mmCIF file of C-alpha atoms and ligand atoms in Angstrom:
data_model
loop_
_atom_site.group_PDB
_atom_site.id
_atom_site.type_symbol
_atom_site.label_atom_id
_atom_site.label_comp_id
_atom_site.label_asym_id
_atom_site.label_seq_id
_atom_site.Cartn_x
_atom_site.Cartn_y
_atom_site.Cartn_z
ATOM 1 C CA MET A 16 17.712 -29.191 34.099
ATOM 2 C CA THR A 17 17.252 -27.711 37.533
ATOM 3 C CA GLU A 18 20.625 -27.013 39.053
ATOM 4 C CA VAL A 19 21.603 -25.259 42.245
ATOM 5 C CA ASN A 20 24.981 -23.594 42.690
ATOM 6 C CA VAL A 21 26.334 -22.762 46.132
ATOM 7 C CA THR A 22 29.412 -20.506 46.297
ATOM 8 C CA LEU A 23 31.268 -19.598 49.463
ATOM 9 C CA THR A 24 31.887 -15.861 49.034
ATOM 10 C CA GLY A 25 33.709 -15.597 52.337
ATOM 11 C CA THR A 26 34.948 -18.027 54.965
ATOM 12 C CA GLY A 27 36.606 -15.643 57.381
ATOM 13 C CA THR A 28 35.703 -14.078 60.715
ATOM 14 C CA PRO A 29 35.920 -10.557 62.184
ATOM 15 C CA VAL A 30 39.710 -10.866 62.455
ATOM 16 C CA PRO A 31 41.084 -10.128 58.965
ATOM 17 C CA VAL A 32 43.341 -12.778 57.454
ATOM 18 C CA PRO A 33 44.768 -12.930 53.930
ATOM 19 C CA GLY A 34 42.615 -14.752 51.419
ATOM 20 C CA ARG A 35 39.427 -14.983 53.448
ATOM 21 C CA ALA A 36 36.645 -12.499 52.892
ATOM 22 C CA GLY A 37 33.959 -11.906 55.485
ATOM 23 C CA PRO A 38 31.315 -14.600 55.847
ATOM 24 C CA GLY A 39 28.949 -15.104 52.940
ATOM 25 C CA VAL A 40 27.298 -17.678 50.696
ATOM 26 C CA PHE A 41 25.707 -17.132 47.308
ATOM 27 C CA VAL A 42 22.995 -19.594 46.289
ATOM 28 C CA GLN A 43 21.870 -19.589 42.686
ATOM 29 C CA THR A 44 18.763 -21.526 41.708
ATOM 30 C CA PRO A 45 16.918 -21.513 38.382
ATOM 31 C CA ASP A 46 14.533 -18.973 39.938
ATOM 32 C CA THR A 47 16.776 -16.554 41.723
ATOM 33 C CA GLY A 48 20.073 -15.478 43.269
ATOM 34 C CA ILE A 49 20.328 -15.233 47.053
ATOM 35 C CA GLN A 50 23.231 -13.833 49.056
ATOM 36 C CA ILE A 51 23.399 -14.964 52.677
ATOM 37 C CA ASP A 52 25.362 -12.403 54.714
ATOM 38 C CA THR A 53 27.498 -9.630 53.283
ATOM 39 C CA GLY A 54 30.897 -9.793 54.942
ATOM 40 C CA ARG A 55 33.827 -7.713 53.789
ATOM 41 C CA SER A 56 34.720 -8.064 50.099
ATOM 42 C CA THR A 57 31.518 -9.864 49.134
ATOM 43 C CA VAL A 58 31.165 -8.193 45.736
ATOM 44 C CA LEU A 59 34.814 -8.836 44.945
ATOM 45 C CA ARG A 60 34.393 -12.541 45.635
ATOM 46 C CA LEU A 61 31.205 -12.614 43.541
ATOM 47 C CA ALA A 62 33.132 -11.091 40.645
ATOM 48 C CA GLU A 63 35.959 -13.581 41.076
ATOM 49 C CA ALA A 64 33.406 -16.379 40.973
ATOM 50 C CA GLY A 65 32.000 -15.055 37.698
ATOM 51 C CA LEU A 66 28.851 -13.915 39.477
ATOM 52 C CA ARG A 67 27.340 -10.452 39.486
ATOM 53 C CA ALA A 68 25.978 -8.387 42.312
ATOM 54 C CA ASP A 69 23.015 -7.484 40.123
ATOM 55 C CA GLU A 70 22.013 -11.154 40.049
ATOM 56 C CA ILE A 71 21.064 -10.899 43.714
ATOM 57 C CA ASP A 72 17.321 -10.784 44.297
ATOM 58 C CA ALA A 73 17.485 -11.263 48.048
ATOM 59 C CA VAL A 74 20.043 -10.728 50.788
ATOM 60 C CA LEU A 75 19.506 -12.791 53.934
ATOM 61 C CA LEU A 76 21.240 -11.436 57.018
ATOM 62 C CA THR A 77 21.885 -13.838 59.887
ATOM 63 C CA HIS A 78 22.675 -11.447 62.738
ATOM 64 C CA HIS A 79 24.137 -8.141 63.753
ATOM 65 C CA HIS A 80 27.832 -8.877 64.007
ATOM 66 C CA SER A 81 29.851 -6.640 61.735
ATOM 67 C CA ASP A 82 31.669 -9.478 59.980
ATOM 68 C CA HIS A 83 28.300 -10.613 58.525
ATOM 69 C CA THR A 84 26.812 -7.274 57.576
ATOM 70 C CA THR A 85 29.484 -4.713 56.903
ATOM 71 C CA ASP A 86 29.310 -4.763 53.084
ATOM 72 C CA LEU A 87 25.539 -4.603 52.697
ATOM 73 C CA GLY A 88 25.731 -1.055 51.344
ATOM 74 C CA ASP A 89 28.447 -2.096 48.889
ATOM 75 C CA VAL A 90 26.323 -4.989 47.620
ATOM 76 C CA LEU A 91 23.293 -2.760 47.066
ATOM 77 C CA VAL A 92 25.215 0.102 45.437
ATOM 78 C CA SER A 93 27.294 -2.252 43.282
ATOM 79 C CA ALA A 94 24.129 -3.886 41.935
ATOM 80 C CA TRP A 95 22.811 -0.421 41.059
ATOM 81 C CA LEU A 96 26.103 0.550 39.405
ATOM 82 C CA MET A 97 25.814 -2.626 37.335
ATOM 83 C CA ASP A 98 22.454 -1.302 36.106
ATOM 84 C CA ALA A 99 20.215 -3.466 38.250
ATOM 85 C CA GLU A 100 16.735 -2.008 38.133
ATOM 86 C CA HIS A 101 15.048 -4.238 40.653
ATOM 87 C CA SER A 102 14.568 -3.703 44.341
ATOM 88 C CA VAL A 103 16.668 -6.155 46.347
ATOM 89 C CA ALA A 104 14.836 -7.851 49.205
ATOM 90 C CA VAL A 105 16.788 -7.629 52.462
ATOM 91 C CA VAL A 106 15.520 -10.316 54.819
ATOM 92 C CA THR A 107 16.632 -9.894 58.395
ATOM 93 C CA PRO A 108 15.760 -10.702 61.986
ATOM 94 C CA ASP A 109 13.923 -7.820 63.609
ATOM 95 C CA GLY A 110 15.908 -5.628 65.972
ATOM 96 C CA LEU A 111 19.510 -4.501 65.622
ATOM 97 C CA THR A 112 20.151 -6.292 62.321
ATOM 98 C CA ALA A 113 17.064 -4.719 60.774
ATOM 99 C CA ASP A 114 18.078 -1.324 62.157
ATOM 100 C CA PHE A 115 21.454 -1.691 60.458
ATOM 101 C CA ALA A 116 19.887 -2.777 57.175
ATOM 102 C CA ARG A 117 17.457 0.110 57.261
ATOM 103 C CA LEU A 118 20.377 2.549 57.461
ATOM 104 C CA ALA A 119 22.792 0.740 55.126
ATOM 105 C CA LEU A 120 22.501 3.294 52.322
ATOM 106 C CA GLU A 121 22.333 6.387 54.539
ATOM 107 C CA PRO A 122 26.080 7.152 54.618
ATOM 108 C CA LEU A 123 26.148 6.826 50.815
ATOM 109 C CA GLN A 124 23.283 9.215 49.987
ATOM 110 C CA GLY A 125 25.622 12.042 48.988
ATOM 111 C CA ASP A 126 27.513 9.774 46.615
ATOM 112 C CA LEU A 127 24.300 8.339 45.180
ATOM 113 C CA LEU A 128 22.988 11.840 44.519
ATOM 114 C CA PHE A 129 26.218 12.912 42.855
ATOM 115 C CA ARG A 130 26.356 9.823 40.650
ATOM 116 C CA ARG A 131 22.739 10.239 39.594
ATOM 117 C CA SER A 132 23.247 13.811 38.477
ATOM 118 C CA HIS A 133 26.653 13.091 36.948
ATOM 119 C CA ARG A 134 25.561 10.069 34.943
ATOM 120 C CA GLY A 135 21.958 11.040 34.477
ATOM 121 C CA VAL A 136 20.787 7.685 35.764
ATOM 122 C CA ARG A 137 17.710 6.811 37.684
ATOM 123 C CA ARG A 138 17.501 6.588 41.446
ATOM 124 C CA ILE A 139 18.656 3.422 43.162
ATOM 125 C CA ALA A 140 15.699 1.154 43.863
ATOM 126 C CA GLU A 141 15.053 1.180 47.592
ATOM 127 C CA PRO A 142 15.717 -2.245 49.083
ATOM 128 C CA GLU A 143 12.646 -4.043 50.322
ATOM 129 C CA LEU A 144 13.210 -4.682 54.013
ATOM 130 C CA LEU A 145 11.515 -7.859 55.248
ATOM 131 C CA THR A 146 11.869 -8.506 58.960
ATOM 132 C CA PHE A 147 10.858 -11.439 61.136
ATOM 133 C CA GLN A 148 11.105 -12.645 64.703
ATOM 134 C CA PRO A 149 13.338 -15.730 64.713
ATOM 135 C CA SER A 150 11.701 -18.710 66.346
ATOM 136 C CA SER A 151 12.679 -22.315 67.028
ATOM 137 C CA ASP A 152 10.166 -23.440 64.445
ATOM 138 C CA PRO A 153 11.038 -22.721 60.821
ATOM 139 C CA GLN A 154 9.067 -19.953 59.168
ATOM 140 C CA GLU A 155 8.887 -18.944 55.536
ATOM 141 C CA VAL A 156 10.507 -15.541 55.048
ATOM 142 C CA TRP A 157 10.840 -15.210 51.275
ATOM 143 C CA ARG A 158 9.916 -17.008 48.081
ATOM 144 C CA ARG A 159 10.624 -16.700 44.367
ATOM 145 C CA GLY A 160 9.117 -19.229 41.962
ATOM 146 C CA SER A 161 9.855 -22.691 43.266
ATOM 147 C CA THR A 162 12.600 -21.451 45.612
ATOM 148 C CA ARG A 163 11.491 -20.923 49.205
ATOM 149 C CA VAL A 164 13.494 -19.507 52.105
ATOM 150 C CA ASP A 165 12.778 -20.581 55.678
ATOM 151 C CA ALA A 166 14.418 -19.112 58.759
ATOM 152 C CA VAL A 167 14.974 -20.481 62.223
ATOM 153 C CA ALA A 168 16.372 -19.035 65.436
ATOM 154 C CA VAL A 169 19.900 -20.230 66.183
ATOM 155 C CA ARG A 170 21.874 -20.172 69.441
ATOM 156 C CA HIS A 171 24.425 -17.367 69.327
ATOM 157 C CA GLU A 172 23.757 -15.845 72.730
ATOM 158 C CA PRO A 173 24.438 -13.170 73.881
ATOM 159 C CA VAL A 174 23.334 -12.192 70.375
ATOM 160 C CA LEU A 175 19.610 -12.821 70.726
ATOM 161 C CA ALA A 176 18.140 -12.330 67.272
ATOM 162 C CA ALA A 177 20.282 -14.679 65.196
ATOM 163 C CA ALA A 178 18.979 -16.783 62.336
ATOM 164 C CA GLY A 179 19.905 -19.706 60.153
ATOM 165 C CA TYR A 180 18.336 -20.177 56.738
ATOM 166 C CA ARG A 181 17.147 -22.987 54.501
ATOM 167 C CA ILE A 182 16.877 -22.423 50.766
ATOM 168 C CA ALA A 183 14.477 -25.089 49.564
ATOM 169 C CA THR A 184 14.404 -26.049 45.879
ATOM 170 C CA PRO A 185 12.781 -28.883 43.938
ATOM 171 C CA VAL A 186 16.132 -30.707 43.706
ATOM 172 C CA GLY A 187 17.174 -30.316 47.316
ATOM 173 C CA ASN A 188 17.847 -27.928 50.145
ATOM 174 C CA VAL A 189 20.771 -25.732 51.154
ATOM 175 C CA VAL A 190 21.083 -24.749 54.804
ATOM 176 C CA VAL A 191 23.320 -22.000 56.166
ATOM 177 C CA SER A 192 23.797 -21.984 59.925
ATOM 178 C CA GLY A 193 24.927 -18.419 60.470
ATOM 179 C CA ASP A 194 26.841 -18.047 63.723
ATOM 180 C CA THR A 195 25.683 -20.497 66.359
ATOM 181 C CA ARG A 196 26.764 -23.169 68.711
ATOM 182 C CA ALA A 197 25.627 -26.610 67.598
ATOM 183 C CA CYS A 198 21.875 -26.625 68.129
ATOM 184 C CA ASP A 199 18.744 -28.665 67.535
ATOM 185 C CA GLU A 200 17.228 -25.847 65.502
ATOM 186 C CA VAL A 201 19.857 -26.140 62.762
ATOM 187 C CA GLU A 202 19.774 -29.929 62.930
ATOM 188 C CA ARG A 203 16.045 -29.991 62.256
ATOM 189 C CA LEU A 204 16.342 -27.360 59.526
ATOM 190 C CA ALA A 205 19.101 -29.390 57.855
ATOM 191 C CA ALA A 206 17.189 -32.665 57.710
ATOM 192 C CA GLU A 207 18.165 -34.431 54.467
ATOM 193 C CA ALA A 208 19.810 -31.245 53.130
ATOM 194 C CA ARG A 209 21.981 -31.577 50.064
ATOM 195 C CA VAL A 210 24.360 -28.956 51.447
ATOM 196 C CA LEU A 211 24.882 -27.671 54.985
ATOM 197 C CA VAL A 212 27.195 -24.665 55.313
ATOM 198 C CA HIS A 213 28.036 -24.544 58.999
ATOM 199 C CA GLU A 214 30.327 -22.365 61.059
ATOM 200 C CA VAL A 215 33.011 -23.937 63.206
ATOM 201 C CA VAL A 216 35.453 -23.146 65.992
ATOM 202 C CA ASP A 217 38.564 -25.147 66.752
ATOM 203 C CA PRO A 218 38.743 -24.805 70.562
ATOM 204 C CA GLN A 219 42.318 -26.091 70.693
ATOM 205 C CA ARG A 220 43.558 -23.095 68.735
ATOM 206 C CA VAL A 221 41.537 -20.281 70.276
ATOM 207 C CA PRO A 222 43.920 -17.859 72.019
ATOM 208 C CA ASP A 223 43.632 -17.464 75.783
ATOM 209 C CA HIS A 224 42.271 -13.940 75.581
ATOM 210 C CA ARG A 225 39.461 -15.070 73.258
ATOM 211 C CA GLN A 226 38.263 -18.135 75.151
ATOM 212 C CA HIS A 227 34.834 -16.507 75.566
ATOM 213 C CA THR A 228 34.210 -17.040 71.842
ATOM 214 C CA ILE A 229 34.153 -20.826 72.165
ATOM 215 C CA ASP A 230 30.804 -20.794 73.944
ATOM 216 C CA TYR A 231 28.825 -19.283 71.094
ATOM 217 C CA HIS A 232 30.365 -21.158 68.193
ATOM 218 C CA ALA A 233 30.206 -24.817 67.149
ATOM 219 C CA ARG A 234 32.916 -27.413 67.727
ATOM 220 C CA PRO A 235 33.899 -29.701 64.835
ATOM 221 C CA ASP A 236 32.775 -32.934 66.512
ATOM 222 C CA GLU A 237 29.412 -31.384 67.400
ATOM 223 C CA VAL A 238 28.859 -30.158 63.838
ATOM 224 C CA ALA A 239 29.811 -33.594 62.550
ATOM 225 C CA ALA A 240 27.327 -35.388 64.774
ATOM 226 C CA LEU A 241 24.597 -32.880 63.960
ATOM 227 C CA ALA A 242 25.143 -33.205 60.218
ATOM 228 C CA GLU A 243 25.240 -36.998 60.376
ATOM 229 C CA ARG A 244 22.016 -37.219 62.363
ATOM 230 C CA ALA A 245 20.383 -34.811 59.920
ATOM 231 C CA GLY A 246 21.423 -36.933 56.944
ATOM 232 C CA VAL A 247 23.315 -34.121 55.241
ATOM 233 C CA ASP A 248 24.922 -34.928 51.902
ATOM 234 C CA VAL A 249 27.683 -32.283 51.793
ATOM 235 C CA LEU A 250 28.985 -30.467 54.873
ATOM 236 C CA ALA A 251 30.950 -27.287 54.170
ATOM 237 C CA LEU A 252 32.666 -25.670 57.133
ATOM 238 C CA THR A 253 32.966 -21.901 57.048
ATOM 239 C CA HIS A 254 33.603 -18.978 59.389
ATOM 240 C CA LEU A 255 36.772 -20.854 60.331
ATOM 241 C CA TRP A 256 37.829 -19.661 63.730
ATOM 242 C CA PRO A 257 40.736 -19.453 64.168
ATOM 243 C CA SER A 258 41.640 -19.418 60.496
ATOM 244 C CA PRO A 259 43.802 -22.384 59.409
ATOM 245 C CA GLU A 260 47.356 -21.216 58.910
ATOM 246 C CA HIS A 261 48.649 -24.270 57.088
ATOM 247 C CA ASP A 262 47.490 -27.629 55.737
ATOM 248 C CA GLY A 263 48.064 -29.256 59.117
ATOM 249 C CA HIS A 264 45.280 -27.160 60.637
ATOM 250 C CA VAL A 265 42.963 -28.176 57.794
ATOM 251 C CA GLU A 266 43.872 -31.827 58.294
ATOM 252 C CA ASP A 267 43.079 -31.458 61.991
ATOM 253 C CA LEU A 268 39.627 -30.073 61.200
ATOM 254 C CA LEU A 269 38.933 -32.844 58.704
ATOM 255 C CA ALA A 270 40.016 -35.438 61.251
ATOM 256 C CA ALA A 271 37.919 -33.879 64.018
ATOM 257 C CA VAL A 272 34.784 -33.928 61.865
ATOM 258 C CA ARG A 273 35.389 -37.499 60.728
ATOM 259 C CA GLY A 274 36.061 -38.406 64.354
ATOM 260 C CA GLY A 275 32.699 -36.873 65.213
ATOM 261 C CA GLY A 276 31.033 -39.345 62.912
ATOM 262 C CA PHE A 277 30.173 -37.449 59.727
ATOM 263 C CA THR A 278 30.262 -39.791 56.731
ATOM 264 C CA GLY A 279 29.182 -37.540 53.854
ATOM 265 C CA ASP A 280 31.271 -35.275 51.629
ATOM 266 C CA LEU A 281 33.242 -32.840 53.738
ATOM 267 C CA ILE A 282 34.725 -29.459 52.878
ATOM 268 C CA VAL A 283 36.864 -27.193 55.014
ATOM 269 C CA GLY A 284 35.822 -24.137 53.105
ATOM 270 C CA SER A 285 37.944 -21.640 51.282
ATOM 271 C CA ASP A 286 36.613 -18.586 49.505
ATOM 272 C CA LEU A 287 35.116 -19.419 46.086
ATOM 273 C CA THR A 288 34.573 -23.088 46.843
ATOM 274 C CA ALA A 289 31.521 -24.019 44.757
ATOM 275 C CA ILE A 290 29.088 -26.874 45.244
ATOM 276 C CA ARG A 291 26.788 -27.602 42.353
ATOM 277 C CA PHE A 292 23.979 -30.125 42.416
ATOM 278 C CA ASP A 293 20.980 -31.320 40.504
ATOM 279 C CA SER A 294 18.609 -34.121 41.343
ATOM 280 C CA HIS A 295 21.251 -36.810 40.706
ATOM 281 C CA HIS A 296 24.750 -35.371 40.923
ATOM 282 C CA THR A 297 26.883 -33.204 43.154
ATOM 283 C CA SER A 298 30.163 -31.616 42.138
ATOM 284 C CA ILE A 299 32.555 -29.620 44.273
ATOM 285 C CA THR A 300 34.976 -27.126 42.778
ATOM 286 C CA VAL A 301 37.813 -25.878 44.919
ATOM 287 C CA PRO A 302 39.857 -22.842 43.874
ATOM 288 C CA ASP A 303 43.576 -23.129 43.967
ATOM 289 C CA ARG A 304 44.086 -21.347 47.224
ATOM 290 C CA PRO A 305 46.113 -22.185 50.292
ATOM 291 C CA ALA A 306 44.739 -23.974 53.342
ATOM 292 C CA VAL A 307 41.834 -25.707 51.699
ATOM 293 C CA GLY A 308 40.601 -29.204 52.364
ATOM 294 C CA VAL A 309 38.033 -31.442 50.768
ATOM 295 C CA GLN A 310 37.456 -35.042 51.630
ATOM 296 C CA GLY A 311 34.945 -36.895 49.514
ATOM 297 C CA ARG A 312 33.234 -39.747 51.285
ATOM 298 C CA HIS A 313 34.994 -42.140 48.926
ATOM 299 C CA SER A 314 38.417 -40.516 49.001
ATOM 300 C CA PRO A 315 40.796 -41.535 51.767
ATOM 301 C CA ALA A 316 42.658 -38.290 52.231
ATOM 302 C CA THR A 317 42.870 -34.649 51.354
ATOM 303 C CA PRO A 318 44.162 -34.298 47.796
ATOM 304 C CA SER A 319 47.661 -33.018 47.445
ATOM 305 C CA ARG A 320 47.773 -29.388 46.408
ATOM 306 C CA ALA A 321 50.886 -30.186 44.409
ATOM 307 C CA ALA A 322 48.832 -32.549 42.286
ATOM 308 C CA ALA A 323 46.856 -29.676 40.841
ATOM 309 C CA ALA A 324 48.144 -27.297 38.214
ATOM 310 C CA PRO A 325 48.924 -23.956 39.864
ATOM 311 C CA SER A 326 46.063 -22.028 38.331
ATOM 312 C CA SER A 327 43.521 -24.748 37.748
ATOM 313 C CA PRO A 328 40.743 -25.581 40.155
ATOM 314 C CA VAL A 329 40.439 -28.986 41.717
ATOM 315 C CA VAL A 330 37.114 -30.565 40.840
ATOM 316 C CA PHE A 331 35.519 -33.483 42.618
ATOM 317 C CA THR A 332 32.435 -35.119 41.248
ATOM 318 C CA THR A 333 30.619 -37.491 43.510
ATOM 319 C CA PRO A 334 29.252 -40.745 42.103
ATOM 320 C CA GLU A 335 25.683 -40.604 40.930
ATOM 321 C CA THR A 336 23.287 -40.947 43.782
ATOM 322 C CA PRO A 337 20.325 -43.272 43.418
HETATM 323 ZN ZN1 ZN B 426 30.703 -14.106 62.756
HETATM 324 ZN ZN1 ZN B 427 28.435 -13.658 65.328
#
């Protein structure tokens, strides 16, 4: 059976907070493994999710902000240390992000040389850099078997070359917004998507000295309206800025998105949240971590954390869709 697994490898932002790695999403299809963005601690989160860095065939970078790119070298070297023999495709907007990707292994060359001679292993396979000019119209940027990746320009000005991605599979599509204010480009890309992973800013909680950040991120009500118009099945909020500090902040985000009109399954993401779907079913697995919120379209409220055993995940399975 064709099944797609979407794992949030990081839901944080540039400002470090406990429990949230840098932004990232791992999408596993029957054909391939794709990592979108490589924020801090990506490989650690993959390991915690039972995934392996050497399962990554392609890395998709959204834009050149350090929180999204900083662990690219770690991802590539870790795959090699886990005996990956293949060349990882690094798909990136042209310009600064591509320049960064091109140099990602440079600071590690001395270490790579030492390890090769020490262990007697072969050279790391050079990543295959695939660059594109983001445009408002989706363009295919990578493909493996029946899995196709399309990219679109998103609106993260003053960052000019910023992209969102759609991973299209025979059982449905996954869209990752990257960093952007709510925009038509993502809405069109997300049409009828099974899963939309979208960034969000809570303007009420942004500190005075960081008010400038509100303009290039997406408000909860705007994301809600966008996702509803697009007909999205599951909306997972990530890149939570500012990071929720307690359940009340999560409840506020859930309420703001519902108030904005989104009626599908809704997740305020935490690291390692997993969404699994095939052609008929969707299931959402939430790790037992603080400040997490999921609200199924048929459930009236966020489940009580106390209701779950301390070390067991909370699993929601949506009713079978027609
Ligand atoms: Zn960011
Ligand atoms: Zn950014």
